mmCIF file with all atom_site columns, C-alpha atoms in Angstrom:
data_model
loop_
_atom_site.group_PDB
_atom_site.id
_atom_site.type_symbol
_atom_site.label_atom_id
_atom_site.label_alt_id
_atom_site.label_comp_id
_atom_site.label_asym_id
_atom_site.label_entity_id
_atom_site.label_seq_id
_atom_site.pdbx_PDB_ins_code
_atom_site.Cartn_x
_atom_site.Cartn_y
_atom_site.Cartn_z
_atom_site.occupancy
_atom_site.B_iso_or_equiv
_atom_site.pdbx_formal_charge
_atom_site.auth_seq_id
_atom_site.auth_comp_id
_atom_site.auth_asym_id
_atom_site.auth_atom_id
_atom_site.pdbx_PDB_model_num
ATOM 1   C CA . LEU A 1 1   ? -80.657 26.938 -57.062 1.00 49.00 ? 51  LEU A CA 1
ATOM 2   C CA . GLY A 1 2   ? -83.818 27.501 -59.044 1.00 53.00 ? 52  GLY A CA 1
ATOM 3   C CA . GLY A 1 3   ? -86.692 25.569 -57.339 1.00 55.00 ? 53  GLY A CA 1
ATOM 4   C CA . ALA A 1 4   ? -87.861 21.968 -57.216 1.00 55.00 ? 54  ALA A CA 1
ATOM 5   C CA . ASP A 1 5   ? -90.229 22.029 -60.074 1.00 58.00 ? 55  ASP A CA 1
ATOM 6   C CA . PRO A 1 6   ? -88.225 20.829 -63.230 1.00 56.00 ? 56  PRO A CA 1
ATOM 7   C CA . ASN A 1 7   ? -90.878 22.560 -65.497 1.00 56.00 ? 57  ASN A CA 1
ATOM 8   C CA . ALA A 1 8   ? -90.062 25.923 -63.990 1.00 55.00 ? 58  ALA A CA 1
ATOM 9   C CA . ASN A 1 9   ? -86.223 25.184 -63.570 1.00 58.00 ? 59  ASN A CA 1
ATOM 10  C CA . PRO A 1 10  ? -84.463 24.322 -66.882 1.00 55.00 ? 60  PRO A CA 1
ATOM 11  C CA . ARG A 1 11  ? -81.202 23.620 -65.069 1.00 55.00 ? 61  ARG A CA 1
ATOM 12  C CA . LEU A 1 12  ? -82.900 20.978 -62.863 1.00 58.00 ? 62  LEU A CA 1
ATOM 13  C CA . ARG A 1 13  ? -84.769 19.491 -65.778 1.00 58.00 ? 63  ARG A CA 1
ATOM 14  C CA . LEU A 1 14  ? -81.422 19.152 -67.560 1.00 57.00 ? 64  LEU A CA 1
ATOM 15  C CA . ALA A 1 15  ? -79.839 17.601 -64.433 1.00 60.00 ? 65  ALA A CA 1
ATOM 16  C CA . MET A 1 16  ? -82.789 15.041 -64.034 1.00 58.00 ? 66  MET A CA 1
ATOM 17  C CA . ASP A 1 17  ? -82.510 14.124 -67.834 1.00 60.00 ? 67  ASP A CA 1
ATOM 18  C CA . LYS A 1 18  ? -78.877 13.519 -67.561 1.00 55.00 ? 68  LYS A CA 1
ATOM 19  C CA . ALA A 1 19  ? -79.257 11.372 -64.506 1.00 57.00 ? 69  ALA A CA 1
ATOM 20  C CA . SER A 1 20  ? -81.932 9.469  -66.057 1.00 53.00 ? 70  SER A CA 1
ATOM 21  C CA . ASP A 1 21  ? -79.625 8.873  -69.231 1.00 51.00 ? 71  ASP A CA 1
ATOM 22  C CA . ALA A 1 22  ? -76.946 7.593  -66.943 1.00 51.00 ? 72  ALA A CA 1
ATOM 23  C CA . ASN A 1 23  ? -79.185 5.354  -64.952 1.00 51.00 ? 73  ASN A CA 1
ATOM 24  C CA . MET A 1 24  ? -78.480 7.147  -61.682 1.00 54.00 ? 74  MET A CA 1
ATOM 25  C CA . ALA A 1 25  ? -80.212 5.563  -58.870 1.00 54.00 ? 75  ALA A CA 1
ATOM 26  C CA . LYS A 1 26  ? -83.513 7.263  -58.242 1.00 56.00 ? 76  LYS A CA 1
ATOM 27  C CA . ASP A 1 27  ? -82.874 8.037  -54.450 1.00 58.00 ? 77  ASP A CA 1
ATOM 28  C CA . LYS A 1 28  ? -79.599 9.705  -55.337 1.00 57.00 ? 78  LYS A CA 1
ATOM 29  C CA . VAL A 1 29  ? -81.510 11.876 -57.847 1.00 60.00 ? 79  VAL A CA 1
ATOM 30  C CA . ALA A 1 30  ? -84.185 12.694 -55.290 1.00 59.00 ? 80  ALA A CA 1
ATOM 31  C CA . ASN A 1 31  ? -81.529 13.395 -52.564 1.00 62.00 ? 81  ASN A CA 1
ATOM 32  C CA . ALA A 1 32  ? -79.700 15.711 -55.088 1.00 62.00 ? 82  ALA A CA 1
ATOM 33  C CA . ILE A 1 33  ? -82.856 17.740 -55.786 1.00 60.00 ? 83  ILE A CA 1
ATOM 34  C CA . GLN A 1 34  ? -83.699 18.055 -52.314 1.00 60.00 ? 84  GLN A CA 1
ATOM 35  C CA . LYS A 1 35  ? -80.150 19.306 -51.511 1.00 58.00 ? 85  LYS A CA 1
ATOM 36  C CA . GLY A 1 36  ? -80.356 21.891 -54.236 1.00 55.00 ? 86  GLY A CA 1
ATOM 37  C CA . VAL A 1 37  ? -83.624 23.366 -52.989 1.00 55.00 ? 87  VAL A CA 1
ATOM 38  C CA . GLY A 1 38  ? -82.509 23.148 -49.276 1.00 54.00 ? 88  GLY A CA 1
ATOM 39  C CA . GLY A 1 39  ? -85.255 20.587 -48.750 1.00 54.00 ? 89  GLY A CA 1
ATOM 40  C CA . LEU A 1 40  ? -83.358 18.237 -46.464 1.00 56.00 ? 90  LEU A CA 1
ATOM 41  C CA . ASP A 1 41  ? -84.085 19.269 -42.861 1.00 61.00 ? 91  ASP A CA 1
ATOM 42  C CA . GLY A 1 42  ? -83.920 22.911 -43.830 1.00 65.00 ? 92  GLY A CA 1
ATOM 43  C CA . VAL A 1 43  ? -80.226 22.686 -44.425 1.00 74.00 ? 93  VAL A CA 1
ATOM 44  C CA . ASN A 1 44  ? -78.542 25.181 -46.826 1.00 86.00 ? 94  ASN A CA 1
ATOM 45  C CA . TYR A 1 45  ? -76.459 23.662 -49.504 1.00 90.00 ? 95  TYR A CA 1
ATOM 46  C CA . GLU A 1 46  ? -73.709 25.322 -51.700 1.00 93.00 ? 96  GLU A CA 1
ATOM 47  C CA . GLU A 1 47  ? -72.004 24.452 -54.816 1.00 94.00 ? 97  GLU A CA 1
ATOM 48  C CA . ILE A 1 48  ? -68.281 23.990 -54.624 1.00 96.00 ? 98  ILE A CA 1
ATOM 49  C CA . ARG A 1 49  ? -65.701 23.097 -57.400 1.00 98.00 ? 99  ARG A CA 1
ATOM 50  C CA . TYR A 1 50  ? -62.387 21.315 -56.583 1.00 98.00 ? 100 TYR A CA 1
ATOM 51  C CA . GLU A 1 51  ? -59.545 20.836 -59.045 1.00 98.00 ? 101 GLU A CA 1
ATOM 52  C CA . GLY A 1 52  ? -56.807 18.358 -59.032 1.00 98.00 ? 102 GLY A CA 1
ATOM 53  C CA . TYR A 1 53  ? -54.622 15.776 -60.717 1.00 98.00 ? 103 TYR A CA 1
ATOM 54  C CA . GLY A 1 54  ? -54.982 12.239 -61.152 1.00 96.00 ? 104 GLY A CA 1
ATOM 55  C CA . ILE A 1 55  ? -52.434 9.498  -62.341 1.00 94.00 ? 105 ILE A CA 1
ATOM 56  C CA . GLY A 1 56  ? -49.668 11.077 -64.560 1.00 93.00 ? 106 GLY A CA 1
ATOM 57  C CA . GLY A 1 57  ? -51.035 14.590 -64.102 1.00 95.00 ? 107 GLY A CA 1
ATOM 58  C CA . ALA A 1 58  ? -54.359 13.905 -65.573 1.00 97.00 ? 108 ALA A CA 1
ATOM 59  C CA . ALA A 1 59  ? -56.697 16.949 -64.937 1.00 98.00 ? 109 ALA A CA 1
ATOM 60  C CA . VAL A 1 60  ? -59.792 16.273 -62.831 1.00 98.00 ? 110 VAL A CA 1
ATOM 61  C CA . ILE A 1 61  ? -62.633 18.645 -61.853 1.00 98.00 ? 111 ILE A CA 1
ATOM 62  C CA . VAL A 1 62  ? -65.062 17.619 -59.090 1.00 98.00 ? 112 VAL A CA 1
ATOM 63  C CA . ASP A 1 63  ? -68.183 19.614 -58.619 1.00 97.00 ? 113 ASP A CA 1
ATOM 64  C CA . CYS A 1 64  ? -70.107 19.044 -55.306 1.00 97.00 ? 114 CYS A CA 1
ATOM 65  C CA . LEU A 1 65  ? -73.215 20.178 -53.416 1.00 95.00 ? 115 LEU A CA 1
ATOM 66  C CA . THR A 1 66  ? -72.503 20.366 -49.688 1.00 94.00 ? 116 THR A CA 1
ATOM 67  C CA . ASP A 1 67  ? -73.799 21.693 -46.342 1.00 94.00 ? 117 ASP A CA 1
ATOM 68  C CA . ASN A 1 68  ? -70.099 21.231 -44.776 1.00 95.00 ? 118 ASN A CA 1
ATOM 69  C CA . ARG A 1 69  ? -67.074 22.439 -46.973 1.00 95.00 ? 119 ARG A CA 1
ATOM 70  C CA . THR A 1 70  ? -64.564 21.039 -44.371 1.00 96.00 ? 120 THR A CA 1
ATOM 71  C CA . ARG A 1 71  ? -66.108 17.403 -44.643 1.00 97.00 ? 121 ARG A CA 1
ATOM 72  C CA . THR A 1 72  ? -66.400 17.593 -48.306 1.00 97.00 ? 122 THR A CA 1
ATOM 73  C CA . VAL A 1 73  ? -62.771 18.900 -49.112 1.00 97.00 ? 123 VAL A CA 1
ATOM 74  C CA . ALA A 1 74  ? -61.378 16.373 -46.602 1.00 98.00 ? 124 ALA A CA 1
ATOM 75  C CA . GLU A 1 75  ? -63.313 13.392 -48.490 1.00 98.00 ? 125 GLU A CA 1
ATOM 76  C CA . VAL A 1 76  ? -61.988 14.665 -51.835 1.00 98.00 ? 126 VAL A CA 1
ATOM 77  C CA . ARG A 1 77  ? -58.669 15.274 -50.835 1.00 98.00 ? 127 ARG A CA 1
ATOM 78  C CA . HIS A 1 78  ? -58.481 11.888 -49.237 1.00 97.00 ? 128 HIS A CA 1
ATOM 79  C CA . ALA A 1 79  ? -59.703 10.143 -52.418 1.00 97.00 ? 129 ALA A CA 1
ATOM 80  C CA . PHE A 1 80  ? -57.075 11.919 -54.600 1.00 97.00 ? 130 PHE A CA 1
ATOM 81  C CA . SER A 1 81  ? -54.323 11.182 -52.029 1.00 96.00 ? 131 SER A CA 1
ATOM 82  C CA . LYS A 1 82  ? -55.254 7.489  -51.667 1.00 95.00 ? 132 LYS A CA 1
ATOM 83  C CA . TYR A 1 83  ? -55.488 6.693  -55.408 1.00 94.00 ? 133 TYR A CA 1
ATOM 84  C CA . GLY A 1 84  ? -52.462 8.291  -56.671 1.00 93.00 ? 134 GLY A CA 1
ATOM 85  C CA . GLY A 1 85  ? -53.566 11.970 -57.415 1.00 96.00 ? 135 GLY A CA 1
ATOM 86  C CA . ASN A 1 86  ? -53.526 15.155 -55.439 1.00 96.00 ? 136 ASN A CA 1
ATOM 87  C CA . LEU A 1 87  ? -55.992 18.032 -54.745 1.00 97.00 ? 137 LEU A CA 1
ATOM 88  C CA . GLY A 1 88  ? -54.962 21.283 -56.543 1.00 96.00 ? 138 GLY A CA 1
ATOM 89  C CA . THR A 1 89  ? -55.895 24.996 -56.135 1.00 95.00 ? 139 THR A CA 1
ATOM 90  C CA . ASP A 1 90  ? -58.687 26.863 -57.827 1.00 94.00 ? 140 ASP A CA 1
ATOM 91  C CA . GLY A 1 91  ? -57.758 27.286 -61.402 1.00 95.00 ? 141 GLY A CA 1
ATOM 92  C CA . SER A 1 92  ? -55.062 24.689 -61.508 1.00 96.00 ? 142 SER A CA 1
ATOM 93  C CA . VAL A 1 93  ? -56.795 22.752 -64.227 1.00 97.00 ? 143 VAL A CA 1
ATOM 94  C CA . ALA A 1 94  ? -59.884 24.499 -65.318 1.00 97.00 ? 144 ALA A CA 1
ATOM 95  C CA . PHE A 1 95  ? -58.044 26.158 -68.082 1.00 97.00 ? 145 PHE A CA 1
ATOM 96  C CA . LEU A 1 96  ? -57.649 22.498 -69.861 1.00 98.00 ? 146 LEU A CA 1
ATOM 97  C CA . PHE A 1 97  ? -61.440 22.352 -70.080 1.00 98.00 ? 147 PHE A CA 1
ATOM 98  C CA . ARG A 1 98  ? -64.256 24.415 -72.196 1.00 97.00 ? 148 ARG A CA 1
ATOM 99  C CA . HIS A 1 99  ? -67.265 25.161 -70.260 1.00 97.00 ? 149 HIS A CA 1
ATOM 100 C CA . CYS A 1 100 ? -69.871 24.412 -73.118 1.00 97.00 ? 150 CYS A CA 1
ATOM 101 C CA . GLY A 1 101 ? -73.218 23.006 -74.055 1.00 97.00 ? 151 GLY A CA 1
ATOM 102 C CA . LEU A 1 102 ? -72.716 19.726 -75.861 1.00 97.00 ? 152 LEU A CA 1
ATOM 103 C CA . LEU A 1 103 ? -74.988 17.640 -78.033 1.00 98.00 ? 153 LEU A CA 1
ATOM 104 C CA . LEU A 1 104 ? -73.754 14.337 -79.649 1.00 97.00 ? 154 LEU A CA 1
ATOM 105 C CA . TYR A 1 105 ? -75.321 12.674 -82.669 1.00 97.00 ? 155 TYR A CA 1
ATOM 106 C CA . PRO A 1 106 ? -74.518 9.154  -83.681 1.00 96.00 ? 156 PRO A CA 1
ATOM 107 C CA . PRO A 1 107 ? -72.893 8.169  -87.092 1.00 95.00 ? 157 PRO A CA 1
ATOM 108 C CA . GLY A 1 108 ? -75.400 8.368  -89.908 1.00 93.00 ? 158 GLY A CA 1
ATOM 109 C CA . THR A 1 109 ? -76.975 11.502 -88.799 1.00 95.00 ? 159 THR A CA 1
ATOM 110 C CA . SER A 1 110 ? -77.077 14.076 -91.567 1.00 94.00 ? 160 SER A CA 1
ATOM 111 C CA . GLU A 1 111 ? -74.277 16.516 -91.111 1.00 94.00 ? 161 GLU A CA 1
ATOM 112 C CA . ASP A 1 112 ? -76.017 19.276 -93.167 1.00 95.00 ? 162 ASP A CA 1
ATOM 113 C CA . ARG A 1 113 ? -79.211 19.063 -91.215 1.00 95.00 ? 163 ARG A CA 1
ATOM 114 C CA . VAL A 1 114 ? -77.312 19.260 -87.988 1.00 96.00 ? 164 VAL A CA 1
ATOM 115 C CA . MET A 1 115 ? -75.279 22.093 -89.345 1.00 95.00 ? 165 MET A CA 1
ATOM 116 C CA . GLU A 1 116 ? -78.039 24.174 -90.660 1.00 95.00 ? 166 GLU A CA 1
ATOM 117 C CA . ALA A 1 117 ? -80.209 23.843 -87.403 1.00 95.00 ? 167 ALA A CA 1
ATOM 118 C CA . ALA A 1 118 ? -77.294 24.199 -84.957 1.00 96.00 ? 168 ALA A CA 1
ATOM 119 C CA . ILE A 1 119 ? -75.816 27.202 -86.509 1.00 94.00 ? 169 ILE A CA 1
ATOM 120 C CA . GLU A 1 120 ? -79.059 28.983 -87.051 1.00 94.00 ? 170 GLU A CA 1
ATOM 121 C CA . ALA A 1 121 ? -79.802 28.483 -83.370 1.00 94.00 ? 171 ALA A CA 1
ATOM 122 C CA . GLY A 1 122 ? -76.659 30.012 -82.098 1.00 95.00 ? 172 GLY A CA 1
ATOM 123 C CA . ALA A 1 123 ? -74.165 26.947 -81.812 1.00 97.00 ? 173 ALA A CA 1
ATOM 124 C CA . GLU A 1 124 ? -70.426 27.873 -81.903 1.00 96.00 ? 174 GLU A CA 1
ATOM 125 C CA . ASP A 1 125 ? -69.100 24.643 -83.492 1.00 95.00 ? 175 ASP A CA 1
ATOM 126 C CA . VAL A 1 126 ? -70.150 21.569 -85.252 1.00 96.00 ? 176 VAL A CA 1
ATOM 127 C CA . ILE A 1 127 ? -67.564 18.694 -85.355 1.00 95.00 ? 177 ILE A CA 1
ATOM 128 C CA . THR A 1 128 ? -67.637 15.567 -87.200 1.00 95.00 ? 178 THR A CA 1
ATOM 129 C CA . ASP A 1 129 ? -65.245 12.810 -85.930 1.00 91.00 ? 179 ASP A CA 1
ATOM 130 C CA . GLU A 1 130 ? -63.569 10.032 -87.885 1.00 90.00 ? 180 GLU A CA 1
ATOM 131 C CA . GLU A 1 131 ? -66.468 7.534  -87.328 1.00 91.00 ? 181 GLU A CA 1
ATOM 132 C CA . GLY A 1 132 ? -69.087 10.175 -88.417 1.00 92.00 ? 182 GLY A CA 1
ATOM 133 C CA . GLY A 1 133 ? -70.351 10.975 -85.082 1.00 95.00 ? 183 GLY A CA 1
ATOM 134 C CA . ILE A 1 134 ? -71.343 14.748 -84.733 1.00 97.00 ? 184 ILE A CA 1
ATOM 135 C CA . GLU A 1 135 ? -70.588 17.159 -81.882 1.00 97.00 ? 185 GLU A CA 1
ATOM 136 C CA . VAL A 1 136 ? -72.623 20.448 -81.531 1.00 98.00 ? 186 VAL A CA 1
ATOM 137 C CA . LEU A 1 137 ? -70.930 22.886 -79.202 1.00 98.00 ? 187 LEU A CA 1
ATOM 138 C CA . CYS A 1 138 ? -72.605 26.046 -77.743 1.00 97.00 ? 188 CYS A CA 1
ATOM 139 C CA . ALA A 1 139 ? -72.280 28.613 -75.032 1.00 97.00 ? 189 ALA A CA 1
ATOM 140 C CA . PRO A 1 140 ? -74.146 27.441 -71.851 1.00 96.00 ? 190 PRO A CA 1
ATOM 141 C CA . PRO A 1 141 ? -76.795 30.291 -71.963 1.00 96.00 ? 191 PRO A CA 1
ATOM 142 C CA . ASP A 1 142 ? -77.527 29.216 -75.449 1.00 95.00 ? 192 ASP A CA 1
ATOM 143 C CA . PHE A 1 143 ? -77.862 25.412 -74.696 1.00 96.00 ? 193 PHE A CA 1
ATOM 144 C CA . PRO A 1 144 ? -81.634 25.304 -74.167 1.00 95.00 ? 194 PRO A CA 1
ATOM 145 C CA . ALA A 1 145 ? -82.228 27.077 -77.505 1.00 95.00 ? 195 ALA A CA 1
ATOM 146 C CA . VAL A 1 146 ? -79.966 25.189 -79.567 1.00 96.00 ? 196 VAL A CA 1
ATOM 147 C CA . ARG A 1 147 ? -81.306 21.858 -78.025 1.00 96.00 ? 197 ARG A CA 1
ATOM 148 C CA . ARG A 1 148 ? -84.910 22.786 -78.843 1.00 96.00 ? 198 ARG A CA 1
ATOM 149 C CA . ALA A 1 149 ? -84.075 23.900 -82.426 1.00 96.00 ? 199 ALA A CA 1
ATOM 150 C CA . LEU A 1 150 ? -82.360 20.613 -83.125 1.00 97.00 ? 200 LEU A CA 1
ATOM 151 C CA . GLU A 1 151 ? -85.226 18.530 -81.576 1.00 96.00 ? 201 GLU A CA 1
ATOM 152 C CA . ALA A 1 152 ? -87.599 20.658 -83.582 1.00 96.00 ? 202 ALA A CA 1
ATOM 153 C CA . ALA A 1 153 ? -85.668 19.462 -86.666 1.00 95.00 ? 203 ALA A CA 1
ATOM 154 C CA . GLY A 1 154 ? -86.150 15.895 -85.831 1.00 96.00 ? 204 GLY A CA 1
ATOM 155 C CA . LEU A 1 155 ? -82.660 15.421 -84.517 1.00 96.00 ? 205 LEU A CA 1
ATOM 156 C CA . LYS A 1 156 ? -82.467 13.736 -81.134 1.00 93.00 ? 206 LYS A CA 1
ATOM 157 C CA . ALA A 1 157 ? -79.068 13.859 -79.390 1.00 96.00 ? 207 ALA A CA 1
ATOM 158 C CA . GLU A 1 158 ? -77.514 10.722 -77.707 1.00 96.00 ? 208 GLU A CA 1
ATOM 159 C CA . VAL A 1 159 ? -75.883 13.004 -75.220 1.00 96.00 ? 209 VAL A CA 1
ATOM 160 C CA . ALA A 1 160 ? -77.152 16.556 -74.359 1.00 96.00 ? 210 ALA A CA 1
ATOM 161 C CA . GLU A 1 161 ? -75.545 18.388 -71.437 1.00 95.00 ? 211 GLU A CA 1
ATOM 162 C CA . ILE A 1 162 ? -73.822 21.392 -70.207 1.00 95.00 ? 212 ILE A CA 1
ATOM 163 C CA . THR A 1 163 ? -70.195 20.084 -69.375 1.00 96.00 ? 213 THR A CA 1
ATOM 164 C CA . MET A 1 164 ? -66.617 20.913 -69.043 1.00 97.00 ? 214 MET A CA 1
ATOM 165 C CA . LYS A 1 165 ? -65.234 19.512 -72.281 1.00 96.00 ? 215 LYS A CA 1
ATOM 166 C CA . PRO A 1 166 ? -61.413 18.715 -72.272 1.00 97.00 ? 216 PRO A CA 1
ATOM 167 C CA . VAL A 1 167 ? -59.468 20.786 -74.717 1.00 96.00 ? 217 VAL A CA 1
ATOM 168 C CA . THR A 1 168 ? -56.968 17.996 -75.162 1.00 94.00 ? 218 THR A CA 1
ATOM 169 C CA . GLU A 1 169 ? -57.134 14.299 -73.888 1.00 95.00 ? 219 GLU A CA 1
ATOM 170 C CA . THR A 1 170 ? -54.728 11.894 -72.341 1.00 93.00 ? 220 THR A CA 1
ATOM 171 C CA . VAL A 1 171 ? -55.156 8.139  -73.249 1.00 94.00 ? 221 VAL A CA 1
ATOM 172 C CA . PHE A 1 172 ? -54.447 5.688  -70.232 1.00 94.00 ? 222 PHE A CA 1
ATOM 173 C CA . THR A 1 173 ? -53.772 2.060  -70.787 1.00 92.00 ? 223 THR A CA 1
ATOM 174 C CA . GLY A 1 174 ? -52.534 -0.900 -68.713 1.00 90.00 ? 224 GLY A CA 1
ATOM 175 C CA . GLU A 1 175 ? -52.156 -0.447 -64.955 1.00 92.00 ? 225 GLU A CA 1
ATOM 176 C CA . ASP A 1 176 ? -52.352 3.254  -65.146 1.00 94.00 ? 226 ASP A CA 1
ATOM 177 C CA . ALA A 1 177 ? -55.692 2.993  -66.717 1.00 94.00 ? 227 ALA A CA 1
ATOM 178 C CA . ALA A 1 178 ? -57.127 0.892  -63.876 1.00 93.00 ? 228 ALA A CA 1
ATOM 179 C CA . ARG A 1 179 ? -55.694 3.184  -61.127 1.00 94.00 ? 229 ARG A CA 1
ATOM 180 C CA . MET A 1 180 ? -57.222 6.295  -62.932 1.00 96.00 ? 230 MET A CA 1
ATOM 181 C CA . GLN A 1 181 ? -60.573 4.630  -63.225 1.00 96.00 ? 231 GLN A CA 1
ATOM 182 C CA . LYS A 1 182 ? -60.491 3.651  -59.620 1.00 96.00 ? 232 LYS A CA 1
ATOM 183 C CA . LEU A 1 183 ? -59.927 7.356  -58.617 1.00 97.00 ? 233 LEU A CA 1
ATOM 184 C CA . LEU A 1 184 ? -62.674 8.529  -60.707 1.00 97.00 ? 234 LEU A CA 1
ATOM 185 C CA . ASP A 1 185 ? -64.975 5.714  -59.327 1.00 97.00 ? 235 ASP A CA 1
ATOM 186 C CA . VAL A 1 186 ? -64.299 6.692  -55.799 1.00 97.00 ? 236 VAL A CA 1
ATOM 187 C CA . LEU A 1 187 ? -64.659 10.507 -56.319 1.00 98.00 ? 237 LEU A CA 1
ATOM 188 C CA . GLU A 1 188 ? -67.940 9.931  -58.123 1.00 97.00 ? 238 GLU A CA 1
ATOM 189 C CA . GLY A 1 189 ? -68.965 7.511  -55.163 1.00 97.00 ? 239 GLY A CA 1
ATOM 190 C CA . LEU A 1 190 ? -68.792 10.343 -52.586 1.00 97.00 ? 240 LEU A CA 1
ATOM 191 C CA . ASP A 1 191 ? -72.227 11.644 -51.346 1.00 94.00 ? 241 ASP A CA 1
ATOM 192 C CA . ASP A 1 192 ? -71.424 15.291 -51.957 1.00 96.00 ? 242 ASP A CA 1
ATOM 193 C CA . VAL A 1 193 ? -70.155 14.876 -55.413 1.00 96.00 ? 243 VAL A CA 1
ATOM 194 C CA . GLN A 1 194 ? -72.483 15.632 -58.293 1.00 96.00 ? 244 GLN A CA 1
ATOM 195 C CA . GLN A 1 195 ? -70.130 15.628 -61.303 1.00 95.00 ? 245 GLN A CA 1
ATOM 196 C CA . VAL A 1 196 ? -66.468 14.452 -62.095 1.00 97.00 ? 246 VAL A CA 1
ATOM 197 C CA . TYR A 1 197 ? -64.795 15.717 -65.351 1.00 98.00 ? 247 TYR A CA 1
ATOM 198 C CA . THR A 1 198 ? -61.324 14.557 -66.536 1.00 98.00 ? 248 THR A CA 1
ATOM 199 C CA . ASN A 1 199 ? -59.282 14.880 -69.613 1.00 98.00 ? 249 ASN A CA 1
ATOM 200 C CA . ALA A 1 200 ? -58.277 11.122 -69.178 1.00 97.00 ? 250 ALA A CA 1
ATOM 201 C CA . VAL A 1 201 ? -59.470 8.631  -71.629 1.00 96.00 ? 251 VAL A CA 1
ATOM 202 C CA . ILE A 1 202 ? -59.471 5.161  -70.187 1.00 94.00 ? 252 ILE A CA 1
ATOM 203 C CA . ASP A 1 203 ? -58.636 2.046  -72.388 1.00 87.00 ? 253 ASP A CA 1
ATOM 204 C CA . GLU A 1 204 ? -61.529 -0.256 -71.271 1.00 82.00 ? 254 GLU A CA 1
ATOM 205 C CA . ALA A 1 205 ? -59.395 -3.254 -72.351 1.00 77.00 ? 255 ALA A CA 1
ATOM 206 C CA . ALA A 1 206 ? -57.209 -2.482 -69.386 1.00 67.00 ? 256 ALA A CA 1
ATOM 207 C CA . LEU A 1 207 ? -59.959 -2.807 -67.047 1.00 65.00 ? 257 LEU A CA 1
#
């Protein structure tokens, strides 16, 4: 998957930065890196994506890195079934997401500066939300260049990642919010799971 040296593997560097930003346990980061380069007992690992539905039909994408498809799909299917969702087929929810590079800037960041640097570097969209936060979206292959250009302009993103961004979102409140969060937590806790994406927005007041 590109080698274990983050300096020679931009994808790995990004994954490590993201894990650090998310305060992921160091042993899990190291384990994922070793999996990715086949460094655990010489076992070959492969990337697999599963798609499914959560509470109320919320879309969920689960990216895994595994040496045993049978084990992984069984664990993912069990999590969906036990917590109110169901595993779908390939392509069942992917169309509800946009695969893109994403950089987020906090309110107070100069929209003009972000716009100028981002568009010049090849970004596709620059979106300002109601609170003044700014999203920069780009094609995944352009992400490293766009990120470097914005950093060179003195603009440090709060979030910088290649992601599956929901086209539309569904807000969950009350018991449904708690149930949906439980499903996401269980999926994220599985050893083979690297990333979980959803179009569900959880009302934290319900947790």
